[in-house]
PDB file of C-alpha atoms in Angstrom:
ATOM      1  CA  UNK A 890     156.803 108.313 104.453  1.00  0.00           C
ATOM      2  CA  UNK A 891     158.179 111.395 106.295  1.00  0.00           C
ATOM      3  CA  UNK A 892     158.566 114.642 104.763  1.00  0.00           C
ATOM      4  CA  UNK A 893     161.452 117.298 106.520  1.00  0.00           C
ATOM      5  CA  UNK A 894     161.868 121.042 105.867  1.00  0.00           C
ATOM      6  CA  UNK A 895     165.378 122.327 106.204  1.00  0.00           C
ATOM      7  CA  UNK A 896     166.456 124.736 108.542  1.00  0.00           C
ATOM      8  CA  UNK A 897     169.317 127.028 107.264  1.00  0.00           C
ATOM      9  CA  UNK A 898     168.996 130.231 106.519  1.00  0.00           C
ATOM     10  CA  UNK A 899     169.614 130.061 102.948  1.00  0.00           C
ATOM     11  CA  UNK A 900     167.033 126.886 103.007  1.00  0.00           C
ATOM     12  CA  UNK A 901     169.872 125.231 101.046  1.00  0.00           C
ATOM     13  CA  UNK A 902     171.675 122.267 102.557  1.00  0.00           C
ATOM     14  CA  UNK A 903     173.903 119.676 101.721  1.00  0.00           C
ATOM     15  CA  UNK A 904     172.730 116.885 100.271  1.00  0.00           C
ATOM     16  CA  UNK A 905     174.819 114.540 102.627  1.00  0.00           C
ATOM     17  CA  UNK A 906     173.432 116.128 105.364  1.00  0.00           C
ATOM     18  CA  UNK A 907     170.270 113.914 105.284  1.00  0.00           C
ATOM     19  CA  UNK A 908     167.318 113.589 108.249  1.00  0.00           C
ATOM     20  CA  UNK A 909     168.328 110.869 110.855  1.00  0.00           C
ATOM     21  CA  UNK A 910     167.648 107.108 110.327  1.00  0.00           C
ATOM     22  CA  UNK A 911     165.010 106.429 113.755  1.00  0.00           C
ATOM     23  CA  UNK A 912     161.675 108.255 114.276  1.00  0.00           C
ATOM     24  CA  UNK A 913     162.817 110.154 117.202  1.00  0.00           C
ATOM     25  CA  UNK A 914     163.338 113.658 117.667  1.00  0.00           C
ATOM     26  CA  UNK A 915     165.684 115.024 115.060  1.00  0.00           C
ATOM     27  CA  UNK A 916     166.985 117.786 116.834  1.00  0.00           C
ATOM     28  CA  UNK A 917     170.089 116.219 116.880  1.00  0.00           C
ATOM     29  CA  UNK A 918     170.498 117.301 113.460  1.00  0.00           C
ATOM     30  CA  UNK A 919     170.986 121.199 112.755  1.00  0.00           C
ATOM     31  CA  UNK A 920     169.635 121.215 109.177  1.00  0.00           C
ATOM     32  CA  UNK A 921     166.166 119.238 109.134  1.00  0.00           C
ATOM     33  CA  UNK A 922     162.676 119.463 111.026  1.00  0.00           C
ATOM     34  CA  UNK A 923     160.451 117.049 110.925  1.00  0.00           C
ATOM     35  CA  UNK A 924     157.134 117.876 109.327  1.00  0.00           C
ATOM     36  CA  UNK A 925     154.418 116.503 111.978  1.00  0.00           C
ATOM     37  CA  UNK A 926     151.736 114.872 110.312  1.00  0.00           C
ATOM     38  CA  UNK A 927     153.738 114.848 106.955  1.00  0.00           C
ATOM     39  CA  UNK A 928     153.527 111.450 106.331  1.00  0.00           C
ATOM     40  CA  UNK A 929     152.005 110.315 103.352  1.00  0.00           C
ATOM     41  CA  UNK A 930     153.392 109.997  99.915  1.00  0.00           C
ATOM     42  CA  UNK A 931     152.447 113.255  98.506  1.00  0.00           C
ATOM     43  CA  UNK A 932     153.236 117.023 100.760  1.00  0.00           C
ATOM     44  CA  UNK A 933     151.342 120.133  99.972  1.00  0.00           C
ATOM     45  CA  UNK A 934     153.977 122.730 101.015  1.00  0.00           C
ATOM     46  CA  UNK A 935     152.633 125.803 102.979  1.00  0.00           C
ATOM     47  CA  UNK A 936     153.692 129.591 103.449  1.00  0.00           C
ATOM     48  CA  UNK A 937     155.761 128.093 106.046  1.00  0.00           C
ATOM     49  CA  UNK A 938     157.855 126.130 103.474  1.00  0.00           C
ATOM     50  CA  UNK A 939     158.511 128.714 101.767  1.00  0.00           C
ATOM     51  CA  UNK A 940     163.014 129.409 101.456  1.00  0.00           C
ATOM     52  CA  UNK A 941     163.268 126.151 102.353  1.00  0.00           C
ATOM     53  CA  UNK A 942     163.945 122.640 100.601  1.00  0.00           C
ATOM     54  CA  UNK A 943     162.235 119.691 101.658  1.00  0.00           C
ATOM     55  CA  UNK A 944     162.606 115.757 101.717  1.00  0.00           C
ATOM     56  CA  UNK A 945     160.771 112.888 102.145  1.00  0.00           C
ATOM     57  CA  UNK A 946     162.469 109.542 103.988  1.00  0.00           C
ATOM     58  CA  UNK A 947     160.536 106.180 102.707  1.00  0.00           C
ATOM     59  CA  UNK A 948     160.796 102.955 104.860  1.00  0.00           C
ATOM     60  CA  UNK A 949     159.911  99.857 103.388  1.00  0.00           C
ATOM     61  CA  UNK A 950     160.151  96.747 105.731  1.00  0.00           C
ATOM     62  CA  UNK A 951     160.395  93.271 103.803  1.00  0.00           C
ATOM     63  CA  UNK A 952     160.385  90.183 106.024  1.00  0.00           C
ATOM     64  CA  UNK A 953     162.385  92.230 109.197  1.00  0.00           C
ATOM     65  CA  UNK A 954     164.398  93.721 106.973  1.00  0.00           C
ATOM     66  CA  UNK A 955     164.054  97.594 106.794  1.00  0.00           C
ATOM     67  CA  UNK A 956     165.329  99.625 103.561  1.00  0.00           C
ATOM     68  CA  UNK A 957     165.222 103.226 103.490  1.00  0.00           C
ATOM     69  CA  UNK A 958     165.404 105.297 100.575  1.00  0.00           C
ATOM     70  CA  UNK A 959     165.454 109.499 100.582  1.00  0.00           C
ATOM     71  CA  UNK A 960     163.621 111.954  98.184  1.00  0.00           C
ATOM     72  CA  UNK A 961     165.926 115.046  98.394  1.00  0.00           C
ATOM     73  CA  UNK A 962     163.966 117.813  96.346  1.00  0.00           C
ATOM     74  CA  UNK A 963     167.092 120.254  95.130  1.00  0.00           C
ATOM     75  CA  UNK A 964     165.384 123.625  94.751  1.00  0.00           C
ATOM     76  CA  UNK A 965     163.601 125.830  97.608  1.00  0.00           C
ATOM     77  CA  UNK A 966     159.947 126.114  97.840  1.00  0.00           C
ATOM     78  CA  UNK A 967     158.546 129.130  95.993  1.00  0.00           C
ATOM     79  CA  UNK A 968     155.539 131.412  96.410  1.00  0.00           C
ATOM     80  CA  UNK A 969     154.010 132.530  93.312  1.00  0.00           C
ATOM     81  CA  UNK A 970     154.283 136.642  94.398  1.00  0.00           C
ATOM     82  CA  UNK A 971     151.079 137.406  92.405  1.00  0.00           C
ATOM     83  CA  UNK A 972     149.278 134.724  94.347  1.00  0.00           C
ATOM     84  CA  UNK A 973     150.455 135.812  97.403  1.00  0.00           C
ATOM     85  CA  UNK A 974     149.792 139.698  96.969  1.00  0.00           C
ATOM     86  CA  UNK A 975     145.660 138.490  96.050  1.00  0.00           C
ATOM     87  CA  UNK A 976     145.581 136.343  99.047  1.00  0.00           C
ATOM     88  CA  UNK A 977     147.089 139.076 101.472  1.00  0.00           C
ATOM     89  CA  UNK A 978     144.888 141.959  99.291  1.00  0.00           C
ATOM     90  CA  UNK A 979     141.767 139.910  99.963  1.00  0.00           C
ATOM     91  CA  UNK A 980     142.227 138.911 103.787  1.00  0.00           C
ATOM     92  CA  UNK A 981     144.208 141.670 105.889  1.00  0.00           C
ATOM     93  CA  UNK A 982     143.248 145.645 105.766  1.00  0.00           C
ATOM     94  CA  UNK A 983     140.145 146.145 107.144  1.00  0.00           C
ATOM     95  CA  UNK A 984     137.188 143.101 108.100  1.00  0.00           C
ATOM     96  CA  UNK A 985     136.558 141.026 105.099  1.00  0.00           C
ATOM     97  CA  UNK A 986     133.766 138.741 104.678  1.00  0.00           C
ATOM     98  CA  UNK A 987     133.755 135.502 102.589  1.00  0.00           C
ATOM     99  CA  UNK A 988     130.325 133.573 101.993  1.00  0.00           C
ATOM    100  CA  UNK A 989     130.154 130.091 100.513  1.00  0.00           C
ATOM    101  CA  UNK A 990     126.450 129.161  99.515  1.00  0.00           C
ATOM    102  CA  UNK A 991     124.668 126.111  98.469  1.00  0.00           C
ATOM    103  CA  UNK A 992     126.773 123.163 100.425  1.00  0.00           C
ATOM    104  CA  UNK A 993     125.122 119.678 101.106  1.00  0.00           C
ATOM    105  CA  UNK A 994     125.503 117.950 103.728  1.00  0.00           C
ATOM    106  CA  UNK A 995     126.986 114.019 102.710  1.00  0.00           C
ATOM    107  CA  UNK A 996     124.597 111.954 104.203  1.00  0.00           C
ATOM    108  CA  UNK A 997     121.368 113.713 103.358  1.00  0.00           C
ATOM    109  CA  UNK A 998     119.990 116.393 101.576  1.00  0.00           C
ATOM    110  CA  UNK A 999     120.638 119.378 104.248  1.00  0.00           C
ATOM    111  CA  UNK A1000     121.626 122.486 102.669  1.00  0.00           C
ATOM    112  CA  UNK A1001     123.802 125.283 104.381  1.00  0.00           C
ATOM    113  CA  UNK A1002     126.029 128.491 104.099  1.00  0.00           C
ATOM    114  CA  UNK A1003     129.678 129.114 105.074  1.00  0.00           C
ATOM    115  CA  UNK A1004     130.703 132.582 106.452  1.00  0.00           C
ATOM    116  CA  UNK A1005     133.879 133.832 107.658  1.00  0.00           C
ATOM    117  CA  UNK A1006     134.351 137.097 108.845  1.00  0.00           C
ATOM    118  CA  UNK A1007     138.022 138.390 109.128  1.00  0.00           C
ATOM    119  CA  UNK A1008     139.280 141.578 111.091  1.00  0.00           C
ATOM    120  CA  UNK A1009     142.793 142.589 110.279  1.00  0.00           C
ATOM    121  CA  UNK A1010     145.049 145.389 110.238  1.00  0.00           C
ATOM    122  CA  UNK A1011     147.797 145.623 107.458  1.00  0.00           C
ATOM    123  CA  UNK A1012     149.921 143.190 108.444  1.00  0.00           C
ATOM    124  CA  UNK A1013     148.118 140.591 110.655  1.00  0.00           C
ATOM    125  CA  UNK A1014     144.756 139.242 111.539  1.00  0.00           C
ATOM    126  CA  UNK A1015     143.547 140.121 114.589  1.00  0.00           C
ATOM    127  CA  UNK A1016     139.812 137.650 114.563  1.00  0.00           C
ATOM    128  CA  UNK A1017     137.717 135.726 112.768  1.00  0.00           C
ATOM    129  CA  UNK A1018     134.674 133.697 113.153  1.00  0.00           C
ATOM    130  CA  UNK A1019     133.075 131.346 111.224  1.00  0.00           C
ATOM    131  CA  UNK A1020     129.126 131.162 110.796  1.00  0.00           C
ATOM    132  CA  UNK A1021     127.095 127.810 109.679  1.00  0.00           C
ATOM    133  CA  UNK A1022     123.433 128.688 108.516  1.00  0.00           C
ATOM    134  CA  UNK A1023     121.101 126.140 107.369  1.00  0.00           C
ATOM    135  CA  UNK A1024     119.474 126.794 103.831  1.00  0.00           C
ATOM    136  CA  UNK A1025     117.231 124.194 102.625  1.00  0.00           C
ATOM    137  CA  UNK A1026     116.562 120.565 103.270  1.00  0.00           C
ATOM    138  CA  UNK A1027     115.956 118.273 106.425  1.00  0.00           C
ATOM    139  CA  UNK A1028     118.227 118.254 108.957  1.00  0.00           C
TER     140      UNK A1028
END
């Protein structure tokens, strides 16, 4: 599996104008990118996604013989603008602090807090830091 993002403007591109066959370097197409790391069956698409369609190329190979099939998703990736405004309300303007509690540790019984500390202005962030605190348990 490899999953591409277009590159137009629009995000909209011709259907024909598909990623190229190798793994190389696709910049010798204008309208794909290759998504690095994208290469499992399912894609979570991020902000950066956003405008733009994506596709997914799927090589099989059967005895030396290599099929490849394309999964050309026709509509552009969409933020949900509600989402988007909380997320941006609750991380830039000021410093923000988020605290998760009560976290175990997998392989014993070590307890721990999560903080992040964000310092923005209104349209970017500027720091953050992340603090690990131990709660409860062995360690």
């Amino acid at each position: 599996f490899q999953w591409y993002r277009s590159n137009t403007e629009s995000g909209i591109v011709e259907k024909s104008s598909m990623p190229l066959e190798d793994d190389k370097s696709n910049s010798g197409s204008p309208s794909w990118s290759l998504l690095r790391g994208a290469n499992y069956a399912a894609y979570q698409p991020s902000v950066f996604d956003a405008g733009h369609q994506l596709c997914c190329i799927v090589k099989q190979d059967s005895d030396g013989n290599i099929s490849r099939q394309s999964c050309h998703l026709p509509c552009l990736v969409a933020m949900d603008p509600p989402l988007f405004e909380s997320i941006k309300m609750t991380l830039l303007g000021g410093k923000k602090t988020v605290t998760f509690g009560n976290l175990r540790n997998m392989d014993d019984l070590t307890i721990f807090r999560l903080k992040i500390d964000v310092n923005s202005s209104d349209d970017f962030i500027s720091s953050s830091s992340i603090f690990i605190a131990k709660s409860g348990g062995s360690m």
